Amino acid sequence: MDTSSYLNAVVDQTSTFAEWVDGRDAAAPVPTCPKWTLADLVDHVGATHRMVAMLVGEQLSEPSKAFAAYVPAPADSAQWGLWMVEGAAAAKQAFESVADDTPVWDPSGAAAGVPFWSRRLFGEASVHRADAAAALNKRYELAPESAVAALEDWLDTMTSRGYWENRPDFAKAMRGDGQTLHFHATDAPGEWLARREQNRVALEHTHTEADVTLSGPAADLLLVISRRRKLDAAPDLELHGDPALLDRWIEHMDWVTD
């Protein structure tokens, strides 16, 4: 997917999200993010749209201005739908004023800028729509190719140099001496090998033997790896190898669930 495709998908997914949450109980719990209510979820997604719109639209070289401009969600849930749709539209419009090589701050440590944020918004939309589905008892669907793209965002972001350096708890837990985890989508092209090293988690796109392999439909992989679904609730996934390695990995995938 390219930048334009990511943003179009963000608008589409946000439209569904907005329809689901509009007028609903703000205090409803979000089972997949145990510390959040539905109001917290809406606030996070909509505020992220607006933060990224400012970062990209104003081509900021550091994030403080965008963080300081945080816009909370309306207190009245009957206004949530429109607020969500407006935020996604503002983000899409911001990207129309830049090119992929336009310098924009991002936290990855790779100076990925515009492409980072377009993919990141798509990943946010894909995962947090699953949160809304869990909170509101809605059916969650994501096409295999889209689920692969969301998995790529999740895994690449979680193994980035910036994440390692800014989350010492994660770095301590993931530091290793070559342990490998292989994630393999079976319904669309997509597989990843994560290798735990002393100073990073190295991510490769390859088919190879690993200490533990998790394979199956891409959407199920996304939900399990992002802690939106328990492994035992995803019967179409197959696990081979050392389950303790996978348990440790998933235990520390608490980036947006905590």
PDB file of N, CA, C and O in Angstrom, residues 122-169:
ATOM      1  N   PHE A 122      -3.051   4.018   9.590  1.00  0.00           N
ATOM      2  CA  PHE A 122      -3.769   2.836   9.126  1.00  0.00           C
ATOM      3  C   PHE A 122      -3.724   1.730  10.182  1.00  0.00           C
ATOM      4  O   PHE A 122      -4.732   1.079  10.461  1.00  0.00           O
ATOM      5  N   GLY A 123      -2.551   1.514  10.768  1.00  0.00           N
ATOM      6  CA  GLY A 123      -2.444   0.517  11.818  1.00  0.00           C
ATOM      7  C   GLY A 123      -3.323   0.853  13.013  1.00  0.00           C
ATOM      8  O   GLY A 123      -3.988  -0.021  13.581  1.00  0.00           O
ATOM      9  N   GLU A 124      -3.324   2.136  13.405  1.00  0.00           N
ATOM     10  CA  GLU A 124      -4.187   2.576  14.497  1.00  0.00           C
ATOM     11  C   GLU A 124      -5.653   2.288  14.188  1.00  0.00           C
ATOM     12  O   GLU A 124      -6.394   1.780  15.034  1.00  0.00           O
ATOM     13  N   ALA A 125      -6.077   2.614  12.975  1.00  0.00           N
ATOM     14  CA  ALA A 125      -7.470   2.401  12.595  1.00  0.00           C
ATOM     15  C   ALA A 125      -7.831   0.924  12.647  1.00  0.00           C
ATOM     16  O   ALA A 125      -8.900   0.539  13.145  1.00  0.00           O
ATOM     17  N   SER A 126      -6.933   0.077  12.168  1.00  0.00           N
ATOM     18  CA  SER A 126      -7.210  -1.359  12.100  1.00  0.00           C
ATOM     19  C   SER A 126      -7.321  -1.976  13.483  1.00  0.00           C
ATOM     20  O   SER A 126      -8.225  -2.793  13.752  1.00  0.00           O
ATOM     21  N   VAL A 127      -6.414  -1.615  14.387  1.00  0.00           N
ATOM     22  CA  VAL A 127      -6.393  -2.212  15.716  1.00  0.00           C
ATOM     23  C   VAL A 127      -7.471  -1.607  16.614  1.00  0.00           C
ATOM     24  O   VAL A 127      -8.180  -2.333  17.331  1.00  0.00           O
ATOM     25  N   HIS A 128      -7.640  -0.297  16.564  1.00  0.00           N
ATOM     26  CA  HIS A 128      -8.611   0.317  17.472  1.00  0.00           C
ATOM     27  C   HIS A 128     -10.055   0.084  17.027  1.00  0.00           C
ATOM     28  O   HIS A 128     -10.970   0.144  17.854  1.00  0.00           O
ATOM     29  N   ARG A 129     -10.263  -0.207  15.753  1.00  0.00           N
ATOM     30  CA  ARG A 129     -11.602  -0.625  15.340  1.00  0.00           C
ATOM     31  C   ARG A 129     -11.933  -1.978  15.962  1.00  0.00           C
ATOM     32  O   ARG A 129     -13.094  -2.257  16.298  1.00  0.00           O
ATOM     33  N   ALA A 130     -10.909  -2.824  16.139  1.00  0.00           N
ATOM     34  CA  ALA A 130     -11.121  -4.087  16.849  1.00  0.00           C
ATOM     35  C   ALA A 130     -11.492  -3.827  18.309  1.00  0.00           C
ATOM     36  O   ALA A 130     -12.322  -4.549  18.888  1.00  0.00           O
ATOM     37  N   ASP A 131     -10.893  -2.804  18.922  1.00  0.00           N
ATOM     38  CA  ASP A 131     -11.259  -2.438  20.289  1.00  0.00           C
ATOM     39  C   ASP A 131     -12.736  -2.011  20.362  1.00  0.00           C
ATOM     40  O   ASP A 131     -13.462  -2.407  21.276  1.00  0.00           O
ATOM     41  N   ALA A 132     -13.150  -1.187  19.396  1.00  0.00           N
ATOM     42  CA  ALA A 132     -14.543  -0.742  19.385  1.00  0.00           C
ATOM     43  C   ALA A 132     -15.485  -1.918  19.165  1.00  0.00           C
ATOM     44  O   ALA A 132     -16.556  -1.995  19.789  1.00  0.00           O
ATOM     45  N   ALA A 133     -15.094  -2.841  18.303  1.00  0.00           N
ATOM     46  CA  ALA A 133     -15.926  -4.021  18.060  1.00  0.00           C
ATOM     47  C   ALA A 133     -16.098  -4.835  19.346  1.00  0.00           C
ATOM     48  O   ALA A 133     -17.196  -5.318  19.660  1.00  0.00           O
ATOM     49  N   ALA A 134     -15.010  -4.989  20.096  1.00  0.00           N
ATOM     50  CA  ALA A 134     -15.076  -5.746  21.349  1.00  0.00           C
ATOM     51  C   ALA A 134     -15.950  -5.041  22.376  1.00  0.00           C
ATOM     52  O   ALA A 134     -16.695  -5.688  23.120  1.00  0.00           O
ATOM     53  N   ALA A 135     -15.867  -3.718  22.417  1.00  0.00           N
ATOM     54  CA  ALA A 135     -16.636  -2.958  23.400  1.00  0.00           C
ATOM     55  C   ALA A 135     -18.123  -2.940  23.077  1.00  0.00           C
ATOM     56  O   ALA A 135     -18.958  -2.892  23.996  1.00  0.00           O
ATOM     57  N   LEU A 136     -18.459  -2.996  21.793  1.00  0.00           N
ATOM     58  CA  LEU A 136     -19.844  -2.794  21.372  1.00  0.00           C
ATOM     59  C   LEU A 136     -20.468  -4.041  20.760  1.00  0.00           C
ATOM     60  O   LEU A 136     -21.565  -3.977  20.197  1.00  0.00           O
ATOM     61  N   ASN A 137     -19.763  -5.161  20.870  1.00  0.00           N
ATOM     62  CA  ASN A 137     -20.264  -6.441  20.353  1.00  0.00           C
ATOM     63  C   ASN A 137     -20.563  -6.354  18.857  1.00  0.00           C
ATOM     64  O   ASN A 137     -21.612  -6.814  18.386  1.00  0.00           O
ATOM     65  N   LYS A 138     -19.633  -5.775  18.119  1.00  0.00           N
ATOM     66  CA  LYS A 138     -19.746  -5.672  16.670  1.00  0.00           C
ATOM     67  C   LYS A 138     -18.858  -6.736  16.016  1.00  0.00           C
ATOM     68  O   LYS A 138     -17.872  -7.181  16.588  1.00  0.00           O
ATOM     69  N   ARG A 139     -19.199  -7.112  14.815  1.00  0.00           N
ATOM     70  CA  ARG A 139     -18.391  -8.074  14.061  1.00  0.00           C
ATOM     71  C   ARG A 139     -17.192  -7.352  13.458  1.00  0.00           C
ATOM     72  O   ARG A 139     -17.361  -6.346  12.762  1.00  0.00           O
ATOM     73  N   TYR A 140     -16.001  -7.859  13.733  1.00  0.00           N
ATOM     74  CA  TYR A 140     -14.776  -7.252  13.189  1.00  0.00           C
ATOM     75  C   TYR A 140     -14.328  -8.024  11.969  1.00  0.00           C
ATOM     76  O   TYR A 140     -14.141  -9.245  12.026  1.00  0.00           O
ATOM     77  N   GLU A 141     -14.152  -7.317  10.873  1.00  0.00           N
ATOM     78  CA  GLU A 141     -13.655  -7.905   9.642  1.00  0.00           C
ATOM     79  C   GLU A 141     -12.551  -7.029   9.076  1.00  0.00           C
ATOM     80  O   GLU A 141     -12.629  -5.794   9.131  1.00  0.00           O
ATOM     81  N   LEU A 142     -11.529  -7.658   8.504  1.00  0.00           N
ATOM     82  CA  LEU A 142     -10.445  -6.949   7.854  1.00  0.00           C
ATOM     83  C   LEU A 142      -9.907  -7.858   6.766  1.00  0.00           C
ATOM     84  O   LEU A 142      -9.563  -9.012   7.031  1.00  0.00           O
ATOM     85  N   ALA A 143      -9.862  -7.350   5.543  1.00  0.00           N
ATOM     86  CA  ALA A 143      -9.391  -8.147   4.414  1.00  0.00           C
ATOM     87  C   ALA A 143      -7.973  -8.629   4.668  1.00  0.00           C
ATOM     88  O   ALA A 143      -7.172  -7.921   5.299  1.00  0.00           O
ATOM     89  N   PRO A 144      -7.621  -9.829   4.185  1.00  0.00           N
ATOM     90  CA  PRO A 144      -6.284 -10.372   4.464  1.00  0.00           C
ATOM     91  C   PRO A 144      -5.140  -9.439   4.084  1.00  0.00           C
ATOM     92  O   PRO A 144      -4.189  -9.277   4.855  1.00  0.00           O
ATOM     93  N   GLU A 145      -5.221  -8.811   2.914  1.00  0.00           N
ATOM     94  CA  GLU A 145      -4.139  -7.915   2.493  1.00  0.00           C
ATOM     95  C   GLU A 145      -4.028  -6.716   3.427  1.00  0.00           C
ATOM     96  O   GLU A 145      -2.920  -6.255   3.738  1.00  0.00           O
ATOM     97  N   SER A 146      -5.154  -6.214   3.887  1.00  0.00           N
ATOM     98  CA  SER A 146      -5.137  -5.094   4.830  1.00  0.00           C
ATOM     99  C   SER A 146      -4.596  -5.533   6.188  1.00  0.00           C
ATOM    100  O   SER A 146      -3.861  -4.788   6.848  1.00  0.00           O
ATOM    101  N   ALA A 147      -4.953  -6.741   6.598  1.00  0.00           N
ATOM    102  CA  ALA A 147      -4.449  -7.250   7.870  1.00  0.00           C
ATOM    103  C   ALA A 147      -2.937  -7.435   7.820  1.00  0.00           C
ATOM    104  O   ALA A 147      -2.242  -7.167   8.803  1.00  0.00           O
ATOM    105  N   VAL A 148      -2.414  -7.878   6.681  1.00  0.00           N
ATOM    106  CA  VAL A 148      -0.960  -7.991   6.518  1.00  0.00           C
ATOM    107  C   VAL A 148      -0.313  -6.621   6.650  1.00  0.00           C
ATOM    108  O   VAL A 148       0.723  -6.460   7.312  1.00  0.00           O
ATOM    109  N   ALA A 149      -0.903  -5.607   6.025  1.00  0.00           N
ATOM    110  CA  ALA A 149      -0.345  -4.250   6.116  1.00  0.00           C
ATOM    111  C   ALA A 149      -0.376  -3.743   7.554  1.00  0.00           C
ATOM    112  O   ALA A 149       0.563  -3.082   8.016  1.00  0.00           O
ATOM    113  N   ALA A 150      -1.449  -4.038   8.282  1.00  0.00           N
ATOM    114  CA  ALA A 150      -1.538  -3.614   9.681  1.00  0.00           C
ATOM    115  C   ALA A 150      -0.532  -4.376  10.546  1.00  0.00           C
ATOM    116  O   ALA A 150       0.058  -3.808  11.476  1.00  0.00           O
ATOM    117  N   LEU A 151      -0.322  -5.647  10.248  1.00  0.00           N
ATOM    118  CA  LEU A 151       0.697  -6.423  10.952  1.00  0.00           C
ATOM    119  C   LEU A 151       2.085  -5.858  10.695  1.00  0.00           C
ATOM    120  O   LEU A 151       2.914  -5.771  11.604  1.00  0.00           O
ATOM    121  N   GLU A 152       2.345  -5.489   9.459  1.00  0.00           N
ATOM    122  CA  GLU A 152       3.646  -4.905   9.124  1.00  0.00           C
ATOM    123  C   GLU A 152       3.870  -3.632   9.928  1.00  0.00           C
ATOM    124  O   GLU A 152       4.958  -3.404  10.472  1.00  0.00           O
ATOM    125  N   ASP A 153       2.838  -2.808  10.032  1.00  0.00           N
ATOM    126  CA  ASP A 153       2.958  -1.591  10.833  1.00  0.00           C
ATOM    127  C   ASP A 153       3.253  -1.921  12.282  1.00  0.00           C
ATOM    128  O   ASP A 153       4.158  -1.347  12.894  1.00  0.00           O
ATOM    129  N   TRP A 154       2.489  -2.850  12.849  1.00  0.00           N
ATOM    130  CA  TRP A 154       2.658  -3.196  14.263  1.00  0.00           C
ATOM    131  C   TRP A 154       4.062  -3.718  14.523  1.00  0.00           C
ATOM    132  O   TRP A 154       4.766  -3.232  15.421  1.00  0.00           O
ATOM    133  N   LEU A 155       4.480  -4.709  13.751  1.00  0.00           N
ATOM    134  CA  LEU A 155       5.760  -5.359  14.008  1.00  0.00           C
ATOM    135  C   LEU A 155       6.933  -4.431  13.716  1.00  0.00           C
ATOM    136  O   LEU A 155       7.916  -4.395  14.466  1.00  0.00           O
ATOM    137  N   ASP A 156       6.849  -3.675  12.642  1.00  0.00           N
ATOM    138  CA  ASP A 156       7.945  -2.771  12.294  1.00  0.00           C
ATOM    139  C   ASP A 156       8.081  -1.655  13.327  1.00  0.00           C
ATOM    140  O   ASP A 156       9.190  -1.282  13.711  1.00  0.00           O
ATOM    141  N   THR A 157       6.954  -1.136  13.805  1.00  0.00           N
ATOM    142  CA  THR A 157       6.991  -0.081  14.815  1.00  0.00           C
ATOM    143  C   THR A 157       7.521  -0.619  16.141  1.00  0.00           C
ATOM    144  O   THR A 157       8.368   0.009  16.797  1.00  0.00           O
ATOM    145  N   MET A 158       7.052  -1.796  16.537  1.00  0.00           N
ATOM    146  CA  MET A 158       7.471  -2.363  17.818  1.00  0.00           C
ATOM    147  C   MET A 158       8.943  -2.779  17.833  1.00  0.00           C
ATOM    148  O   MET A 158       9.551  -2.871  18.895  1.00  0.00           O
ATOM    149  N   THR A 159       9.508  -3.043  16.667  1.00  0.00           N
ATOM    150  CA  THR A 159      10.914  -3.437  16.605  1.00  0.00           C
ATOM    151  C   THR A 159      11.818  -2.291  16.140  1.00  0.00           C
ATOM    152  O   THR A 159      12.997  -2.506  15.886  1.00  0.00           O
ATOM    153  N   SER A 160      11.271  -1.091  16.063  1.00  0.00           N
ATOM    154  CA  SER A 160      12.060   0.054  15.607  1.00  0.00           C
ATOM    155  C   SER A 160      13.085   0.466  16.664  1.00  0.00           C
ATOM    156  O   SER A 160      12.916   0.207  17.863  1.00  0.00           O
ATOM    157  N   ARG A 161      14.131   1.104  16.221  1.00  0.00           N
ATOM    158  CA  ARG A 161      15.157   1.587  17.148  1.00  0.00           C
ATOM    159  C   ARG A 161      14.568   2.592  18.144  1.00  0.00           C
ATOM    160  O   ARG A 161      14.896   2.583  19.334  1.00  0.00           O
ATOM    161  N   GLY A 162      13.692   3.446  17.656  1.00  0.00           N
ATOM    162  CA  GLY A 162      13.087   4.438  18.536  1.00  0.00           C
ATOM    163  C   GLY A 162      12.259   3.813  19.641  1.00  0.00           C
ATOM    164  O   GLY A 162      12.300   4.259  20.791  1.00  0.00           O
ATOM    165  N   TYR A 163      11.489   2.765  19.311  1.00  0.00           N
ATOM    166  CA  TYR A 163      10.685   2.120  20.344  1.00  0.00           C
ATOM    167  C   TYR A 163      11.580   1.453  21.378  1.00  0.00           C
ATOM    168  O   TYR A 163      11.341   1.546  22.582  1.00  0.00           O
ATOM    169  N   TRP A 164      12.622   0.778  20.917  1.00  0.00           N
ATOM    170  CA  TRP A 164      13.565   0.118  21.827  1.00  0.00           C
ATOM    171  C   TRP A 164      14.186   1.125  22.790  1.00  0.00           C
ATOM    172  O   TRP A 164      14.273   0.887  23.994  1.00  0.00           O
ATOM    173  N   GLU A 165      14.586   2.272  22.266  1.00  0.00           N
ATOM    174  CA  GLU A 165      15.276   3.261  23.091  1.00  0.00           C
ATOM    175  C   GLU A 165      14.331   3.986  24.040  1.00  0.00           C
ATOM    176  O   GLU A 165      14.740   4.409  25.128  1.00  0.00           O
ATOM    177  N   ASN A 166      13.082   4.138  23.661  1.00  0.00           N
ATOM    178  CA  ASN A 166      12.142   4.911  24.466  1.00  0.00           C
ATOM    179  C   ASN A 166      11.289   4.066  25.403  1.00  0.00           C
ATOM    180  O   ASN A 166      10.556   4.614  26.220  1.00  0.00           O
ATOM    181  N   ARG A 167      11.395   2.744  25.281  1.00  0.00           N
ATOM    182  CA  ARG A 167      10.661   1.852  26.174  1.00  0.00           C
ATOM    183  C   ARG A 167      11.637   0.880  26.815  1.00  0.00           C
ATOM    184  O   ARG A 167      11.774  -0.270  26.394  1.00  0.00           O
ATOM    185  N   PRO A 168      12.376   1.326  27.843  1.00  0.00           N
ATOM    186  CA  PRO A 168      13.391   0.456  28.464  1.00  0.00           C
ATOM    187  C   PRO A 168      12.809  -0.825  29.039  1.00  0.00           C
ATOM    188  O   PRO A 168      13.496  -1.845  29.097  1.00  0.00           O
ATOM    189  N   ASP A 169      11.548  -0.800  29.466  1.00  0.00           N
ATOM    190  CA  ASP A 169      10.921  -2.017  29.970  1.00  0.00           C
ATOM    191  C   ASP A 169      10.786  -3.054  28.866  1.00  0.00           C
ATOM    192  O   ASP A 169      11.038  -4.250  29.065  1.00  0.00           O
TER     193      ASP A 169
END
